Amino acid sequence: MTPERDRLTRWRLVLGGDAEESLSPGTGGAPVSLTAEDRARDEALEQLYGEQPKGRSAGLGGSAPRVARWLGDIRTYFPTSVVKVMQGDAMDRLGLHQLLTEPEMLDSVQPDIHLVSTLIGLGRVIPEHSRESARAVVRTVTDELESRLRSQTVQAVTGALNRAARTRRPRPADIDWGRTIAANLKHYLPEHRTVVPERLVGHARKTQQTQRRIILCIDQSGSMAESVVYSSVFGAVLASLRSVETKLVAFDTEIVDLTEDLDDPVDVLFGVQLGGGTDINRALAYCQSLIEQPEETVLVLISDLYEGGIREEMLRRSREITDSGATMVALLALSDSGAPSYDAGHAAALADLGIPAFACTPDLFPDLMAAAIDKRDLGTWASENDITTAAPTD
């Protein structure tokens, strides 16, 4: 196929059959010819994007087997990046939320985090005979995410824990001489060509005891679906570290403690119920009851902060948590989906209390946890990573 012919074929697929006549002049009056594979692509695109006769909502109708075949077709004829876009469009244009309840369609779908968000949004409406297929789709995505994020998370968190474990009163055998010399260079005596070690830096002896306690408090309202998926994966990774005690609490107007399911993100995701209202105050009250050693506790509130409970109580409780010595941060989103929608007034009120509020991508979350464990200023950390935080009120 000539470059000109190839270009016209691409335009023909983009514009559809109605553009045939307008494209013909470029081919000497002949119609743009399509190969058998191009015709299959054209049909798949027409079923999704073509203009439908009156009274019909979509070219795929309401048949799950037909949708399953269509999903198989687009995976055959388009690259994965395009398939994901078409799946997303199909959800909106064709009402596939209902058809996702059929196992034959789930077996044909290209798994990604948006599909998982849709599945957990459907939650309990998925019939029993479809649940195993749905779980298989979810597991494919969570396994992929965990594989990508585990190494970075373990390295960042264990590194921070090791730094926190260093002691300034080490036993002689535990002195870290390199760090001790670096910490005391200002005490160098040139006449004696030596450093006076006024402050010793050492390694604490290895212990299997819990060094930090992390509470992930996740808003399970519908807008937080992607954040819930990433939280479940990070929760599983953190729970696998012996020196960290991790708890995961999901909430809307009710609270569900999913800590016992943390070893399997799929169980966590099918334990949440997206949708409903939001009562952050009630969730914080529950999390506050879990805090036994505040100085060693990091509480991560993952929420868009649209509070349906008592605002004053939420802020009072937040102040109590930070005043106790615990570290608290509010993540407005834990996702790659760009700027989130959130309650700016509540975010500013938390900032007034010294609780930073900002959105965080999954790739930065491990370093955020390391900064929290190190007890660094999280507002400064956000600024260093070009993250915009909610500004305090004037």
Tab-separated table of C-alpha atoms in Angstrom:
chain	number	residue	atom	x	y	z
A	1	MET	CA	0.000	0.000	0.000
A	2	THR	CA	1.368	3.436	-0.966
A	3	PRO	CA	1.852	6.091	1.757
A	4	GLU	CA	-1.002	8.126	0.248
A	5	ARG	CA	-3.281	5.089	0.188
A	6	ASP	CA	-2.349	4.224	3.775
A	7	ARG	CA	-3.127	7.775	4.896
A	8	LEU	CA	-6.545	7.704	3.206
A	9	THR	CA	-7.326	4.326	4.751
A	10	ARG	CA	-6.589	5.712	8.217
A	11	TRP	CA	-8.824	8.738	7.577
A	12	ARG	CA	-11.550	6.429	6.249
A	13	LEU	CA	-11.425	4.361	9.489
A	14	VAL	CA	-11.470	7.510	11.625
A	15	LEU	CA	-14.302	9.261	9.779
A	16	GLY	CA	-16.446	6.228	8.975
A	17	GLY	CA	-18.398	5.201	5.889
A	18	ASP	CA	-20.078	8.589	5.472
A	19	ALA	CA	-16.691	10.058	4.562
A	20	GLU	CA	-16.218	7.681	1.614
A	21	GLU	CA	-17.358	10.167	-1.021
A	22	SER	CA	-15.320	13.090	0.284
A	23	LEU	CA	-12.189	10.928	0.362
A	24	SER	CA	-12.713	9.510	-3.142
A	25	PRO	CA	-11.209	12.459	-5.071
A	26	GLY	CA	-7.833	11.645	-3.560
A	27	THR	CA	-7.984	8.194	-5.138
A	28	GLY	CA	-8.930	9.282	-8.657
A	29	GLY	CA	-12.628	8.835	-7.962
A	30	ALA	CA	-12.346	5.258	-6.753
A	31	PRO	CA	-13.632	4.371	-3.264
A	32	VAL	CA	-11.051	3.862	-0.542
A	33	SER	CA	-10.533	0.116	-0.529
A	34	LEU	CA	-10.304	-1.714	2.773
A	35	THR	CA	-8.664	-5.044	3.421
A	36	ALA	CA	-10.600	-7.750	5.259
A	37	GLU	CA	-8.788	-6.754	8.460
A	38	ASP	CA	-9.560	-3.083	7.880
A	39	ARG	CA	-13.237	-3.943	7.325
A	40	ALA	CA	-13.262	-5.771	10.687
A	41	ARG	CA	-11.733	-2.700	12.323
A	42	ASP	CA	-14.287	-0.495	10.605
A	43	GLU	CA	-17.176	-2.622	11.836
A	44	ALA	CA	-15.892	-2.585	15.414
A	45	LEU	CA	-15.552	1.199	15.312
A	46	GLU	CA	-18.986	1.592	13.711
A	47	GLN	CA	-20.645	-0.490	16.421
A	48	LEU	CA	-19.225	1.818	19.084
A	49	TYR	CA	-19.103	5.237	17.455
A	50	GLY	CA	-21.524	5.005	14.521
A	51	GLU	CA	-24.792	6.900	14.430
A	52	GLN	CA	-27.590	4.621	15.591
A	53	PRO	CA	-31.140	4.307	14.235
A	54	LYS	CA	-33.849	5.955	16.301
A	55	GLY	CA	-34.907	3.927	19.285
A	56	ARG	CA	-31.600	2.055	19.550
A	57	SER	CA	-29.018	3.007	22.136
A	58	ALA	CA	-25.986	1.285	20.603
A	59	GLY	CA	-24.824	-0.961	17.822
A	60	LEU	CA	-24.090	-3.811	20.204
A	61	GLY	CA	-27.618	-4.036	21.511
A	62	GLY	CA	-28.082	-5.730	24.863
A	63	SER	CA	-26.494	-9.062	24.082
A	64	ALA	CA	-23.604	-9.987	26.370
A	65	PRO	CA	-22.270	-12.647	23.943
A	66	ARG	CA	-22.239	-10.045	21.180
A	67	VAL	CA	-20.388	-7.603	23.432
A	68	ALA	CA	-17.938	-10.361	24.331
A	69	ARG	CA	-17.229	-10.981	20.643
A	70	TRP	CA	-16.814	-7.250	20.060
A	71	LEU	CA	-14.322	-7.020	22.930
A	72	GLY	CA	-12.425	-9.949	21.469
A	73	ASP	CA	-12.409	-8.227	18.054
A	74	ILE	CA	-10.998	-4.952	19.320
A	75	ARG	CA	-8.235	-6.811	21.170
A	76	THR	CA	-7.377	-8.566	17.893
A	77	TYR	CA	-7.356	-5.497	15.641
A	78	PHE	CA	-6.183	-2.658	17.908
A	79	PRO	CA	-3.188	-2.146	20.241
A	80	THR	CA	-3.735	-2.344	23.995
A	81	SER	CA	-3.606	1.439	24.465
A	82	VAL	CA	-6.460	1.867	21.959
A	83	VAL	CA	-8.415	-1.052	23.434
A	84	LYS	CA	-8.452	0.625	26.845
A	85	VAL	CA	-9.796	3.866	25.349
A	86	MET	CA	-12.516	2.000	23.453
A	87	GLN	CA	-13.491	0.013	26.551
A	88	GLY	CA	-13.846	3.233	28.512
A	89	ASP	CA	-15.991	4.771	25.765
A	90	ALA	CA	-18.093	1.609	25.589
A	91	MET	CA	-18.838	1.806	29.305
A	92	ASP	CA	-20.383	5.240	28.804
A	93	ARG	CA	-21.914	4.903	25.339
A	94	LEU	CA	-23.221	1.355	25.457
A	95	GLY	CA	-24.186	0.899	29.085
A	96	LEU	CA	-21.720	-1.946	29.598
A	97	HIS	CA	-21.925	-1.562	33.357
A	98	GLN	CA	-24.849	-3.947	33.266
A	99	LEU	CA	-23.267	-6.294	30.750
A	100	LEU	CA	-20.173	-6.594	32.954
A	101	THR	CA	-22.248	-8.885	35.114
A	102	GLU	CA	-21.964	-11.617	32.471
A	103	PRO	CA	-18.932	-13.947	32.749
A	104	GLU	CA	-18.461	-14.445	28.997
A	105	MET	CA	-17.878	-10.697	28.627
A	106	LEU	CA	-15.467	-10.589	31.561
A	107	ASP	CA	-13.423	-13.357	29.955
A	108	SER	CA	-13.006	-11.189	26.846
A	109	VAL	CA	-12.141	-7.871	28.459
A	110	GLN	CA	-8.712	-6.180	28.539
A	111	PRO	CA	-8.034	-5.798	32.283
A	112	ASP	CA	-7.000	-2.367	33.548
A	113	ILE	CA	-7.510	-0.262	36.659
A	114	HIS	CA	-10.572	1.490	35.197
A	115	LEU	CA	-12.284	-1.829	34.577
A	116	VAL	CA	-11.456	-2.912	38.135
A	117	SER	CA	-12.965	0.349	39.381
A	118	THR	CA	-16.117	-0.491	37.425
A	119	LEU	CA	-16.261	-4.031	38.796
A	120	ILE	CA	-15.895	-2.996	42.429
A	121	GLY	CA	-18.466	-0.286	41.754
A	122	LEU	CA	-20.880	-2.985	40.629
A	123	GLY	CA	-19.950	-4.921	43.751
A	124	ARG	CA	-22.821	-6.969	45.051
A	125	VAL	CA	-24.949	-6.705	41.922
A	126	ILE	CA	-22.586	-9.080	40.110
A	127	PRO	CA	-24.428	-12.414	40.137
A	128	GLU	CA	-22.835	-15.360	41.898
A	129	HIS	CA	-22.105	-17.222	38.654
A	130	SER	CA	-20.025	-14.247	37.431
A	131	ARG	CA	-18.023	-13.596	40.568
A	132	GLU	CA	-15.098	-15.899	39.787
A	133	SER	CA	-14.668	-14.296	36.375
A	134	ALA	CA	-14.801	-10.846	37.978
A	135	ARG	CA	-12.252	-11.839	40.618
A	136	ALA	CA	-9.930	-13.179	37.909
A	137	VAL	CA	-10.050	-9.837	36.095
A	138	VAL	CA	-9.365	-7.939	39.325
A	139	ARG	CA	-6.510	-10.275	40.297
A	140	THR	CA	-4.806	-9.770	36.935
A	141	VAL	CA	-4.684	-6.019	37.537
A	142	THR	CA	-3.738	-6.101	41.243
A	143	ASP	CA	-0.956	-8.630	40.567
A	144	GLU	CA	0.417	-6.348	37.868
A	145	LEU	CA	0.249	-3.285	40.120
A	146	GLU	CA	1.833	-5.103	43.046
A	147	SER	CA	4.650	-6.350	40.831
A	148	ARG	CA	5.323	-2.766	39.716
A	149	LEU	CA	5.056	-1.099	43.116
A	150	ARG	CA	6.329	-3.678	45.616
A	151	SER	CA	10.077	-3.238	45.207
A	152	GLN	CA	9.975	0.544	45.442
A	153	THR	CA	7.666	0.445	48.470
A	154	VAL	CA	9.692	-2.127	50.398
A	155	GLN	CA	12.949	-0.307	49.675
A	156	ALA	CA	11.613	3.108	50.702
A	157	VAL	CA	9.876	1.947	53.878
A	158	THR	CA	12.624	-0.384	55.126
A	159	GLY	CA	15.211	2.305	54.433
A	160	ALA	CA	13.248	4.787	56.528
A	161	LEU	CA	12.805	2.233	59.304
A	162	ASN	CA	16.540	1.536	59.333
A	163	ARG	CA	17.273	5.245	59.626
A	164	ALA	CA	14.755	5.539	62.441
A	165	ALA	CA	16.401	2.595	64.189
A	166	ARG	CA	19.785	4.296	64.439
A	167	THR	CA	20.636	5.317	67.963
A	168	ARG	CA	22.767	8.142	69.292
A	169	ARG	CA	23.922	6.042	72.250
A	170	PRO	CA	25.203	2.942	70.487
A	171	ARG	CA	27.225	0.174	72.006
A	172	PRO	CA	30.859	0.227	70.798
A	173	ALA	CA	30.241	-2.686	68.425
A	174	ASP	CA	27.227	-0.901	66.934
A	175	ILE	CA	28.903	2.434	66.108
A	176	ASP	CA	28.556	3.482	62.464
A	177	TRP	CA	31.948	5.196	62.121
A	178	GLY	CA	31.339	6.621	58.672
A	179	ARG	CA	28.162	8.418	59.742
A	180	THR	CA	29.675	9.375	63.097
A	181	ILE	CA	32.643	11.094	61.409
A	182	ALA	CA	30.351	12.842	58.919
A	183	ALA	CA	28.145	14.095	61.763
A	184	ASN	CA	31.135	15.511	63.665
A	185	LEU	CA	33.272	17.100	60.940
A	186	LYS	CA	32.684	20.532	62.467
A	187	HIS	CA	34.615	19.261	65.492
A	188	TYR	CA	37.754	18.496	63.466
A	189	LEU	CA	40.975	19.538	65.306
A	190	PRO	CA	43.642	20.237	62.639
A	191	GLU	CA	46.478	20.414	65.145
A	192	HIS	CA	45.675	16.850	66.226
A	193	ARG	CA	44.413	15.758	62.790
A	194	THR	CA	41.418	14.146	64.393
A	195	VAL	CA	37.682	14.514	64.852
A	196	VAL	CA	36.171	14.801	68.304
A	197	PRO	CA	33.003	12.640	68.166
A	198	GLU	CA	30.634	14.605	70.355
A	199	ARG	CA	27.701	12.694	68.837
A	200	LEU	CA	27.887	8.992	68.149
A	201	VAL	CA	25.743	7.472	65.422
A	202	GLY	CA	25.055	3.774	65.434
A	203	HIS	CA	22.836	1.016	64.207
A	204	ALA	CA	20.201	-0.315	66.541
A	205	ARG	CA	20.332	-4.082	66.912
A	206	LYS	CA	18.046	-5.920	64.539
A	207	THR	CA	14.666	-6.663	65.971
A	208	GLN	CA	11.546	-8.377	64.795
A	209	GLN	CA	9.435	-6.001	66.832
A	210	THR	CA	6.983	-3.615	65.184
A	211	GLN	CA	8.655	-0.260	64.564
A	212	ARG	CA	5.784	1.634	62.950
A	213	ARG	CA	2.027	1.373	62.817
A	214	ILE	CA	0.310	2.525	59.639
A	215	ILE	CA	-3.440	3.070	59.330
A	216	LEU	CA	-4.918	3.507	55.859
A	217	CYS	CA	-8.355	5.105	56.216
A	218	ILE	CA	-10.039	4.969	52.807
A	219	ASP	CA	-13.117	6.812	51.638
A	220	GLN	CA	-15.126	4.300	49.582
A	221	SER	CA	-17.475	6.809	47.983
A	222	GLY	CA	-17.872	6.249	44.246
A	223	SER	CA	-15.481	9.029	43.195
A	224	MET	CA	-12.597	7.361	45.056
A	225	ALA	CA	-12.661	4.042	43.156
A	226	GLU	CA	-9.168	4.265	41.664
A	227	SER	CA	-7.716	5.363	45.004
A	228	VAL	CA	-9.327	2.334	46.659
A	229	VAL	CA	-7.644	0.004	44.152
A	230	TYR	CA	-4.176	1.449	44.736
A	231	SER	CA	-4.717	1.545	48.509
A	232	SER	CA	-5.537	-2.146	48.578
A	233	VAL	CA	-2.312	-2.973	46.732
A	234	PHE	CA	-0.143	-0.770	48.957
A	235	GLY	CA	-1.898	-2.159	52.012
A	236	ALA	CA	-0.973	-5.701	50.973
A	237	VAL	CA	2.672	-4.731	50.426
A	238	LEU	CA	2.953	-2.893	53.753
A	239	ALA	CA	1.250	-5.749	55.586
A	240	SER	CA	3.942	-8.114	54.311
A	241	LEU	CA	6.652	-6.189	56.228
A	242	ARG	CA	7.232	-7.616	59.697
A	243	SER	CA	8.439	-4.341	61.167
A	244	VAL	CA	5.244	-2.529	60.131
A	245	GLU	CA	1.791	-3.142	61.530
A	246	THR	CA	-0.746	-2.117	58.906
A	247	LYS	CA	-4.472	-1.604	59.285
A	248	LEU	CA	-6.923	-0.774	56.522
A	249	VAL	CA	-10.294	0.811	57.217
A	250	ALA	CA	-12.849	1.619	54.496
A	251	PHE	CA	-15.763	3.932	55.145
A	252	ASP	CA	-18.739	5.773	53.739
A	253	THR	CA	-21.457	6.379	56.334
A	254	GLU	CA	-20.534	2.962	57.752
A	255	ILE	CA	-17.131	1.537	58.626
A	256	VAL	CA	-15.587	-1.776	57.645
A	257	ASP	CA	-12.215	-2.906	58.999
A	258	LEU	CA	-10.543	-4.939	56.233
A	259	THR	CA	-7.261	-5.537	58.053
A	260	GLU	CA	-7.740	-9.299	58.136
A	261	ASP	CA	-8.030	-9.351	54.329
A	262	LEU	CA	-4.860	-7.348	53.718
A	263	ASP	CA	-2.843	-10.310	52.473
A	264	ASP	CA	-5.077	-10.393	49.370
A	265	PRO	CA	-5.991	-7.126	47.608
A	266	VAL	CA	-8.789	-8.903	45.735
A	267	ASP	CA	-10.526	-9.760	49.014
A	268	VAL	CA	-10.116	-6.158	50.106
A	269	LEU	CA	-11.650	-4.804	46.908
A	270	PHE	CA	-14.623	-7.120	47.030
A	271	GLY	CA	-15.057	-6.163	50.670
A	272	VAL	CA	-15.673	-2.505	49.884
A	273	GLN	CA	-18.966	-1.124	48.650
A	274	LEU	CA	-18.459	1.962	46.499
A	275	GLY	CA	-21.115	4.637	46.676
A	276	GLY	CA	-23.239	6.052	49.451
A	277	GLY	CA	-22.533	9.030	51.684
A	278	THR	CA	-19.427	9.987	53.642
A	279	ASP	CA	-18.850	10.308	57.376
A	280	ILE	CA	-15.177	11.135	57.869
A	281	ASN	CA	-15.677	12.055	61.506
A	282	ARG	CA	-17.007	8.607	62.320
A	283	ALA	CA	-14.136	6.954	60.427
A	284	LEU	CA	-11.539	9.028	62.271
A	285	ALA	CA	-13.166	8.154	65.581
A	286	TYR	CA	-12.697	4.474	64.780
A	287	CYS	CA	-9.108	4.967	63.617
A	288	GLN	CA	-8.351	6.992	66.736
A	289	SER	CA	-9.421	4.015	68.818
A	290	LEU	CA	-6.780	1.920	67.014
A	291	ILE	CA	-3.910	4.233	67.966
A	292	GLU	CA	-2.034	2.774	70.937
A	293	GLN	CA	1.441	4.260	70.404
A	294	PRO	CA	0.930	7.663	68.775
A	295	GLU	CA	4.613	8.500	68.256
A	296	GLU	CA	4.998	5.382	66.121
A	297	THR	CA	1.724	5.777	64.179
A	298	VAL	CA	1.114	7.188	60.695
A	299	LEU	CA	-2.537	7.766	59.775
A	300	VAL	CA	-3.224	8.250	56.060
A	301	LEU	CA	-6.715	9.584	55.347
A	302	ILE	CA	-7.502	8.996	51.660
A	303	SER	CA	-10.580	11.057	50.880
A	304	ASP	CA	-11.927	13.888	48.728
A	305	LEU	CA	-13.073	15.404	52.061
A	306	TYR	CA	-16.707	15.879	51.060
A	307	GLU	CA	-17.909	15.365	54.609
A	308	GLY	CA	-21.460	14.326	55.335
A	309	GLY	CA	-20.881	14.063	59.067
A	310	ILE	CA	-20.148	16.735	61.630
A	311	ARG	CA	-17.427	19.056	60.330
A	312	GLU	CA	-16.442	20.528	63.685
A	313	GLU	CA	-16.131	17.055	65.208
A	314	MET	CA	-13.997	15.867	62.276
A	315	LEU	CA	-11.587	18.772	62.751
A	316	ARG	CA	-11.535	18.379	66.532
A	317	ARG	CA	-10.731	14.707	66.219
A	318	SER	CA	-8.015	15.431	63.640
A	319	ARG	CA	-6.407	17.874	66.056
A	320	GLU	CA	-6.530	15.305	68.854
A	321	ILE	CA	-4.792	12.748	66.648
A	322	THR	CA	-1.920	15.070	65.747
A	323	ASP	CA	-1.659	16.483	69.276
A	324	SER	CA	-1.192	12.936	70.565
A	325	GLY	CA	2.026	12.688	68.547
A	326	ALA	CA	0.727	10.663	65.609
A	327	THR	CA	1.567	11.708	62.055
A	328	MET	CA	-1.485	12.412	59.889
A	329	VAL	CA	-1.761	13.241	56.202
A	330	ALA	CA	-4.834	13.681	53.991
A	331	LEU	CA	-4.529	12.350	50.450
A	332	LEU	CA	-7.190	13.876	48.233
A	333	ALA	CA	-6.537	11.082	45.733
A	334	LEU	CA	-4.108	8.203	45.286
A	335	SER	CA	-4.219	7.824	41.527
A	336	ASP	CA	-2.786	8.776	38.143
A	337	SER	CA	-5.966	10.435	36.952
A	338	GLY	CA	-4.937	14.071	37.270
A	339	ALA	CA	-6.268	16.811	39.532
A	340	PRO	CA	-9.022	15.474	41.816
A	341	SER	CA	-12.272	17.101	42.851
A	342	TYR	CA	-12.289	17.784	46.594
A	343	ASP	CA	-13.722	20.013	49.306
A	344	ALA	CA	-11.266	22.917	49.335
A	345	GLY	CA	-12.708	24.345	52.567
A	346	HIS	CA	-12.101	21.156	54.535
A	347	ALA	CA	-8.645	20.752	52.999
A	348	ALA	CA	-7.733	24.289	54.105
A	349	ALA	CA	-9.114	23.646	57.595
A	350	LEU	CA	-6.906	20.555	57.927
A	351	ALA	CA	-3.934	22.599	56.708
A	352	ASP	CA	-4.681	25.078	59.513
A	353	LEU	CA	-4.146	22.164	61.913
A	354	GLY	CA	-0.794	21.322	60.347
A	355	ILE	CA	-2.225	18.340	58.455
A	356	PRO	CA	-1.106	18.558	54.808
A	357	ALA	CA	-3.727	17.755	52.184
A	358	PHE	CA	-2.731	16.940	48.607
A	359	ALA	CA	-3.129	14.370	45.836
A	360	CYS	CA	-0.425	11.759	45.379
A	361	THR	CA	0.440	9.442	42.495
A	362	PRO	CA	1.114	5.746	43.189
A	363	ASP	CA	4.751	6.127	42.119
A	364	LEU	CA	5.345	8.800	44.796
A	365	PHE	CA	3.422	7.073	47.589
A	366	PRO	CA	6.360	4.878	48.754
A	367	ASP	CA	8.562	7.943	49.223
A	368	LEU	CA	5.713	9.707	51.023
A	369	MET	CA	5.520	6.825	53.499
A	370	ALA	CA	9.289	6.977	53.982
A	371	ALA	CA	9.052	10.711	54.717
A	372	ALA	CA	6.245	10.096	57.238
A	373	ILE	CA	8.251	7.356	58.984
A	374	ASP	CA	11.283	9.678	59.095
A	375	LYS	CA	8.979	12.312	60.656
A	376	ARG	CA	9.937	14.814	57.990
A	377	ASP	CA	7.716	17.805	57.284
A	378	LEU	CA	5.254	16.412	54.747
A	379	GLY	CA	4.356	19.838	53.412
A	380	THR	CA	8.028	20.391	52.578
A	381	TRP	CA	8.222	16.906	51.071
A	382	ALA	CA	5.265	17.720	48.814
A	383	SER	CA	6.864	20.978	47.704
A	384	GLU	CA	10.131	19.200	46.888
A	385	ASN	CA	8.147	16.850	44.652
A	386	ASP	CA	6.238	19.654	42.887
A	387	ILE	CA	2.974	18.689	44.593
A	388	THR	CA	0.507	21.462	45.334
A	389	THR	CA	-0.877	21.288	48.861
A	390	ALA	CA	-4.082	22.842	50.155
A	391	ALA	CA	-3.354	26.312	51.499
A	392	PRO	CA	-4.371	27.265	55.062
A	393	THR	CA	-7.185	29.773	55.465
A	394	ASP	CA	-6.218	33.426	55.789
